[in-house]
Amino acid sequence: MKDLDQLTASRRAFLGMAAGSLALAGAAGPARAEKVKTKANIVILGAGAAGTAMANRLVERLDGAKITIIDARKRHLYQPGFTLVAAGLKSADYPVSNTKDWLPRGVDLIEEGAAEIDPEGNKVVTTGGKTVAYDFLILATGLKLDWDAVEGFDMNMVGTNGIGAVYAGPEKAADTWAAMDRFTDEGGKAVFFRPATEMKCAGAPLKYTFLTDDYARKKGSRGRVDINYFAHGGSLFSVPIVNEKVRMLYDDRGVKTEYNHVMKAIDPGKKIITFSTPEGDVETDYDFTNVIPPMVAPDAVRNSPLPWQSGKWVDQGWAEVDKETLRHVRYRNVFAVGDIAGVPKGKTAASVKWQVPVAEDHLVADIEGKLSPSTYNGYTSCPLITRVGRAMLVEFDYKNNLTPSFPGVIAPLEELWISWLMKEVALKATYNAMLRGKA
Ligand SMILES: Cc1cc2nc3c(=O)[nH]c(=O)nc-3n(C[C@H](O)[C@H](O)[C@H](O)COP(=O)(O)OP(=O)(O)OC[C@H]3O[C@@H](n4cnc5c(N)ncnc54)[C@H](O)[C@@H]3O)c2cc1C
């Protein structure tokens, strides 16, 4: 019962700031036990959401450990903010901060990428040629947006010829907004889709479709705007009850849907998108689109022995970890957290919040020679914006159970203003607290 209370309290701390109660002091949970003394050498690959949260938590938990974090990216990107930038609600600097500013004292930052990972030799080689040995390795590299896999696409096209790319970073999200703003003035045909690989925030393509519909309505141009969503498989969203709700809302809003269409190419000159379908390639014209590429593991992980060796993810390269402990199944001193983890759900920042303490707990237990009971249940959260000022706070687990943080208060499948506030206002503060290891 105590565990359940703590779980609920902690989850509320993550989500429960929408009403303005920025209760981060309470978000850290129960007082921490005395630090564990150790000389362990811990290397974290990636200083994004998961790597930064892990570094901050380990510093609080361990006394004497050598902690090194490796990442070449100087800018920290709050990616849930990209959708708000692409909706014209925030400027391009809203998601951006400095990687270094989030890292605790006592952690060494190597500002290079990892080029090679050698889990047999317990070492990493950086892009600059440094060899970094470890006792424990935390993979937190996020994922690679595989733009090259989209035939005909070039990043310089974004913002021209009706091409948007919300995922491509804050500046490109701002260019996407300019394109969407123009499109909803002028009218024409919008074509939206998602890749067939695993992806981060699978709700984001759906949200952007809703937002385009909403802007066209607000501007009075909806009658001149034809909106189409091409699902990669047989449904719009992997959780059946959420899929059904989105399908009904799309029906209601006049968004046309097609299934089993996987985007493969774009021809900006002719304004044509090609999809592969079970019946062969199909072309469709467009006036506005949001290109979302296939997503795979970064090369350093993909080319290492760490990915799944069989099954549906072989081509995508996600790290082969136990879905409950996030420990690598073949290399027990390696853990994966965040988007790189090869687990069936969880490529959201909200999942990072639940994954990092679990991996941390197992690592610290290893150091102490104990066993940790901590498990991750697949918790994934997606504030699914359905119009400006309304969202559905969709939360679920590995079993596709809905796991609402506020049962009886915030209905997960209702379009609510409070759920919108979670996304627009509360999520960033909570995300920042998570980075600091406080939520
Ligand atoms: C448009 C969009 C909307 C989203 N909306 C939401 C939302 O509403 N709610 C939500 O919870 N989540 C949302 N997300 C998802 C969320 O942002 C990610 O799931 C989260 O950032 C994952 O954290 P991460 O640490 O695994 O990866 P990241 O935060 O991407 O960090 C990965 C880090 O690893 C580094 N790295 C990569 N390769 C290497 C290497 N070889 N060596 C060293 N370092 C490396 C990168 O430079 C980067 O700094 C959204 C994402 C996008 C793009």
PDB file of C-alpha atoms and ligand atoms in Angstrom, residues 14 44-52 69-83 99 110 112-117 124 127 139-145 166-169 199-205 207 295 298-301 337-341 346-352 355 380-384 423 427 431 434-435, ligand 1:
ATOM      1  CA  PHE A  14       4.988  15.054 -12.337  1.00  0.00           C
ATOM      2  CA  ILE A  44      26.468   8.080 -19.425  1.00  0.00           C
ATOM      3  CA  LEU A  45      26.055   8.422 -23.194  1.00  0.00           C
ATOM      4  CA  GLY A  46      23.772  11.362 -23.985  1.00  0.00           C
ATOM      5  CA  ALA A  47      22.945  14.512 -22.014  1.00  0.00           C
ATOM      6  CA  GLY A  48      19.342  14.892 -23.141  1.00  0.00           C
ATOM      7  CA  ALA A  49      16.309  14.282 -20.939  1.00  0.00           C
ATOM      8  CA  ALA A  50      17.299  10.838 -19.677  1.00  0.00           C
ATOM      9  CA  GLY A  51      21.079  11.261 -19.389  1.00  0.00           C
ATOM     10  CA  THR A  52      20.810  14.554 -17.535  1.00  0.00           C
ATOM     11  CA  ILE A  69      28.688  12.132 -19.447  1.00  0.00           C
ATOM     12  CA  ILE A  70      29.436  12.167 -23.169  1.00  0.00           C
ATOM     13  CA  ASP A  71      27.460  14.354 -25.606  1.00  0.00           C
ATOM     14  CA  ALA A  72      28.532  16.731 -28.385  1.00  0.00           C
ATOM     15  CA  ARG A  73      25.303  18.706 -28.382  1.00  0.00           C
ATOM     16  CA  LYS A  74      25.738  22.061 -26.674  1.00  0.00           C
ATOM     17  CA  ARG A  75      22.028  22.932 -26.793  1.00  0.00           C
ATOM     18  CA  HIS A  76      19.565  21.133 -24.578  1.00  0.00           C
ATOM     19  CA  LEU A  77      16.257  20.802 -26.428  1.00  0.00           C
ATOM     20  CA  TYR A  78      12.919  20.574 -24.653  1.00  0.00           C
ATOM     21  CA  GLN A  79      11.305  18.669 -27.514  1.00  0.00           C
ATOM     22  CA  PRO A  80       7.661  18.695 -26.342  1.00  0.00           C
ATOM     23  CA  GLY A  81       7.934  22.459 -26.981  1.00  0.00           C
ATOM     24  CA  PHE A  82       8.466  21.892 -30.718  1.00  0.00           C
ATOM     25  CA  THR A  83       4.730  21.318 -31.247  1.00  0.00           C
ATOM     26  CA  THR A  99      23.353  21.379 -21.919  1.00  0.00           C
ATOM     27  CA  ILE A 110      33.085  15.196 -22.643  1.00  0.00           C
ATOM     28  CA  GLU A 112      32.027  14.727 -28.157  1.00  0.00           C
ATOM     29  CA  GLY A 113      29.818  11.934 -29.427  1.00  0.00           C
ATOM     30  CA  ALA A 114      30.378   8.274 -28.722  1.00  0.00           C
ATOM     31  CA  ALA A 115      31.666   6.705 -31.939  1.00  0.00           C
ATOM     32  CA  GLU A 116      32.144   3.097 -30.788  1.00  0.00           C
ATOM     33  CA  ILE A 117      30.808   1.130 -27.862  1.00  0.00           C
ATOM     34  CA  VAL A 124      33.624   3.681 -25.309  1.00  0.00           C
ATOM     35  CA  THR A 127      34.415  10.830 -32.053  1.00  0.00           C
ATOM     36  CA  LEU A 139      22.787   4.455 -22.748  1.00  0.00           C
ATOM     37  CA  ALA A 140      20.745   7.658 -23.041  1.00  0.00           C
ATOM     38  CA  THR A 141      21.477   8.626 -26.630  1.00  0.00           C
ATOM     39  CA  GLY A 142      17.886   9.167 -27.675  1.00  0.00           C
ATOM     40  CA  LEU A 143      17.224   8.277 -31.292  1.00  0.00           C
ATOM     41  CA  LYS A 144      18.277   9.286 -34.791  1.00  0.00           C
ATOM     42  CA  LEU A 145      15.793  10.944 -37.121  1.00  0.00           C
ATOM     43  CA  VAL A 166       8.039  19.664 -36.654  1.00  0.00           C
ATOM     44  CA  TYR A 167      10.559  17.060 -35.442  1.00  0.00           C
ATOM     45  CA  ALA A 168      13.563  18.738 -37.069  1.00  0.00           C
ATOM     46  CA  GLY A 169      14.288  21.168 -34.218  1.00  0.00           C
ATOM     47  CA  MET A 199       8.881   6.810 -32.820  1.00  0.00           C
ATOM     48  CA  LYS A 200       9.102   9.354 -30.029  1.00  0.00           C
ATOM     49  CA  CYS A 201       5.797  10.901 -29.001  1.00  0.00           C
ATOM     50  CA  ALA A 202       3.537   8.959 -31.328  1.00  0.00           C
ATOM     51  CA  GLY A 203       0.795  11.464 -30.522  1.00  0.00           C
ATOM     52  CA  ALA A 204       2.685  14.364 -32.142  1.00  0.00           C
ATOM     53  CA  PRO A 205       1.635  13.665 -35.776  1.00  0.00           C
ATOM     54  CA  LYS A 207      -1.786  16.602 -32.636  1.00  0.00           C
ATOM     55  CA  MET A 295      13.432   6.751 -36.389  1.00  0.00           C
ATOM     56  CA  PRO A 298      22.039   6.436 -33.334  1.00  0.00           C
ATOM     57  CA  ASP A 299      24.839   4.793 -35.343  1.00  0.00           C
ATOM     58  CA  ALA A 300      27.144   4.239 -32.346  1.00  0.00           C
ATOM     59  CA  VAL A 301      24.512   2.025 -30.707  1.00  0.00           C
ATOM     60  CA  VAL A 337      16.869   4.781 -20.562  1.00  0.00           C
ATOM     61  CA  GLY A 338      14.778   7.083 -22.726  1.00  0.00           C
ATOM     62  CA  ASP A 339      14.145   6.689 -26.431  1.00  0.00           C
ATOM     63  CA  ILE A 340      17.062   4.295 -27.055  1.00  0.00           C
ATOM     64  CA  ALA A 341      15.610   1.604 -24.784  1.00  0.00           C
ATOM     65  CA  GLY A 346       7.796   4.651 -23.539  1.00  0.00           C
ATOM     66  CA  LYS A 347       9.373   6.963 -26.086  1.00  0.00           C
ATOM     67  CA  THR A 348       8.215  10.102 -24.259  1.00  0.00           C
ATOM     68  CA  ALA A 349       9.801  12.475 -21.764  1.00  0.00           C
ATOM     69  CA  ALA A 350       7.138  11.412 -19.275  1.00  0.00           C
ATOM     70  CA  SER A 351       8.393   7.827 -19.603  1.00  0.00           C
ATOM     71  CA  VAL A 352      11.935   9.003 -18.905  1.00  0.00           C
ATOM     72  CA  GLN A 355      12.499   4.802 -16.305  1.00  0.00           C
ATOM     73  CA  THR A 380       3.825   6.608 -21.305  1.00  0.00           C
ATOM     74  CA  SER A 381       2.037   9.922 -21.397  1.00  0.00           C
ATOM     75  CA  CYS A 382       0.920  12.004 -24.269  1.00  0.00           C
ATOM     76  CA  PRO A 383      -1.030  15.219 -23.843  1.00  0.00           C
ATOM     77  CA  LEU A 384      -2.917  14.870 -27.117  1.00  0.00           C
ATOM     78  CA  LYS A 423       0.988  20.556 -21.999  1.00  0.00           C
ATOM     79  CA  LEU A 427       4.976  20.158 -18.615  1.00  0.00           C
ATOM     80  CA  TYR A 431      10.441  18.413 -17.267  1.00  0.00           C
ATOM     81  CA  MET A 434      13.017  15.978 -13.803  1.00  0.00           C
ATOM     82  CA  LEU A 435      16.294  17.050 -15.422  1.00  0.00           C
TER      83      LEU A 435
HETATM   84  C1  LIG B   1       7.794  17.047 -31.715  1.00  0.00           C
HETATM   85  C2  LIG B   1       7.950  16.306 -30.413  1.00  0.00           C
HETATM   86  C3  LIG B   1       6.950  16.372 -29.460  1.00  0.00           C
HETATM   87  C4  LIG B   1       7.068  15.686 -28.262  1.00  0.00           C
HETATM   88  N1  LIG B   1       6.065  15.802 -27.332  1.00  0.00           N
HETATM   89  C5  LIG B   1       6.184  15.160 -26.151  1.00  0.00           C
HETATM   90  C6  LIG B   1       5.189  15.335 -25.139  1.00  0.00           C
HETATM   91  O1  LIG B   1       4.202  16.048 -25.312  1.00  0.00           O
HETATM   92  N2  LIG B   1       5.356  14.669 -23.965  1.00  0.00           N
HETATM   93  C7  LIG B   1       6.443  13.873 -23.726  1.00  0.00           C
HETATM   94  O2  LIG B   1       6.536  13.322 -22.630  1.00  0.00           O
HETATM   95  N3  LIG B   1       7.398  13.692 -24.673  1.00  0.00           N
HETATM   96  C8  LIG B   1       7.309  14.316 -25.869  1.00  0.00           C
HETATM   97  N4  LIG B   1       8.290  14.163 -26.822  1.00  0.00           N
HETATM   98  C9  LIG B   1       9.325  13.106 -26.652  1.00  0.00           C
HETATM   99  C10 LIG B   1      10.487  13.483 -25.748  1.00  0.00           C
HETATM  100  O3  LIG B   1      11.019  14.728 -26.086  1.00  0.00           O
HETATM  101  C11 LIG B   1      11.565  12.406 -25.853  1.00  0.00           C
HETATM  102  O4  LIG B   1      10.966  11.144 -25.630  1.00  0.00           O
HETATM  103  C12 LIG B   1      12.673  12.615 -24.813  1.00  0.00           C
HETATM  104  O5  LIG B   1      13.360  13.805 -25.106  1.00  0.00           O
HETATM  105  C13 LIG B   1      13.620  11.427 -24.786  1.00  0.00           C
HETATM  106  O6  LIG B   1      14.728  11.695 -23.979  1.00  0.00           O
HETATM  107  P1  LIG B   1      16.151  11.034 -24.318  1.00  0.00           P
HETATM  108  O7  LIG B   1      17.084  11.497 -23.265  1.00  0.00           O
HETATM  109  O8  LIG B   1      16.002   9.593 -24.553  1.00  0.00           O
HETATM  110  O9  LIG B   1      16.563  11.672 -25.721  1.00  0.00           O
HETATM  111  P2  LIG B   1      16.983  13.197 -26.016  1.00  0.00           P
HETATM  112  O10 LIG B   1      16.322  14.120 -25.060  1.00  0.00           O
HETATM  113  O11 LIG B   1      16.719  13.368 -27.476  1.00  0.00           O
HETATM  114  O12 LIG B   1      18.560  13.238 -25.743  1.00  0.00           O
HETATM  115  C14 LIG B   1      19.461  12.379 -26.400  1.00  0.00           C
HETATM  116  C15 LIG B   1      20.856  12.981 -26.277  1.00  0.00           C
HETATM  117  O13 LIG B   1      21.803  12.007 -26.694  1.00  0.00           O
HETATM  118  C16 LIG B   1      22.790  12.637 -27.504  1.00  0.00           C
HETATM  119  N5  LIG B   1      23.427  11.647 -28.382  1.00  0.00           N
HETATM  120  C17 LIG B   1      22.968  11.103 -29.538  1.00  0.00           C
HETATM  121  N6  LIG B   1      23.882  10.257 -30.060  1.00  0.00           N
HETATM  122  C18 LIG B   1      24.937  10.255 -29.210  1.00  0.00           C
HETATM  123  C19 LIG B   1      26.192   9.608 -29.218  1.00  0.00           C
HETATM  124  N7  LIG B   1      26.565   8.780 -30.206  1.00  0.00           N
HETATM  125  N8  LIG B   1      27.051   9.856 -28.192  1.00  0.00           N
HETATM  126  C20 LIG B   1      26.711  10.704 -27.188  1.00  0.00           C
HETATM  127  N9  LIG B   1      25.525  11.359 -27.137  1.00  0.00           N
HETATM  128  C21 LIG B   1      24.644  11.145 -28.136  1.00  0.00           C
HETATM  129  C22 LIG B   1      22.038  13.727 -28.248  1.00  0.00           C
HETATM  130  O14 LIG B   1      22.937  14.752 -28.687  1.00  0.00           O
HETATM  131  C23 LIG B   1      21.052  14.206 -27.173  1.00  0.00           C
HETATM  132  O15 LIG B   1      21.565  15.292 -26.436  1.00  0.00           O
HETATM  133  C24 LIG B   1       8.216  14.888 -28.012  1.00  0.00           C
HETATM  134  C25 LIG B   1       9.258  14.848 -28.965  1.00  0.00           C
HETATM  135  C26 LIG B   1       9.136  15.555 -30.149  1.00  0.00           C
HETATM  136  C27 LIG B   1      10.265  15.525 -31.165  1.00  0.00           C
END
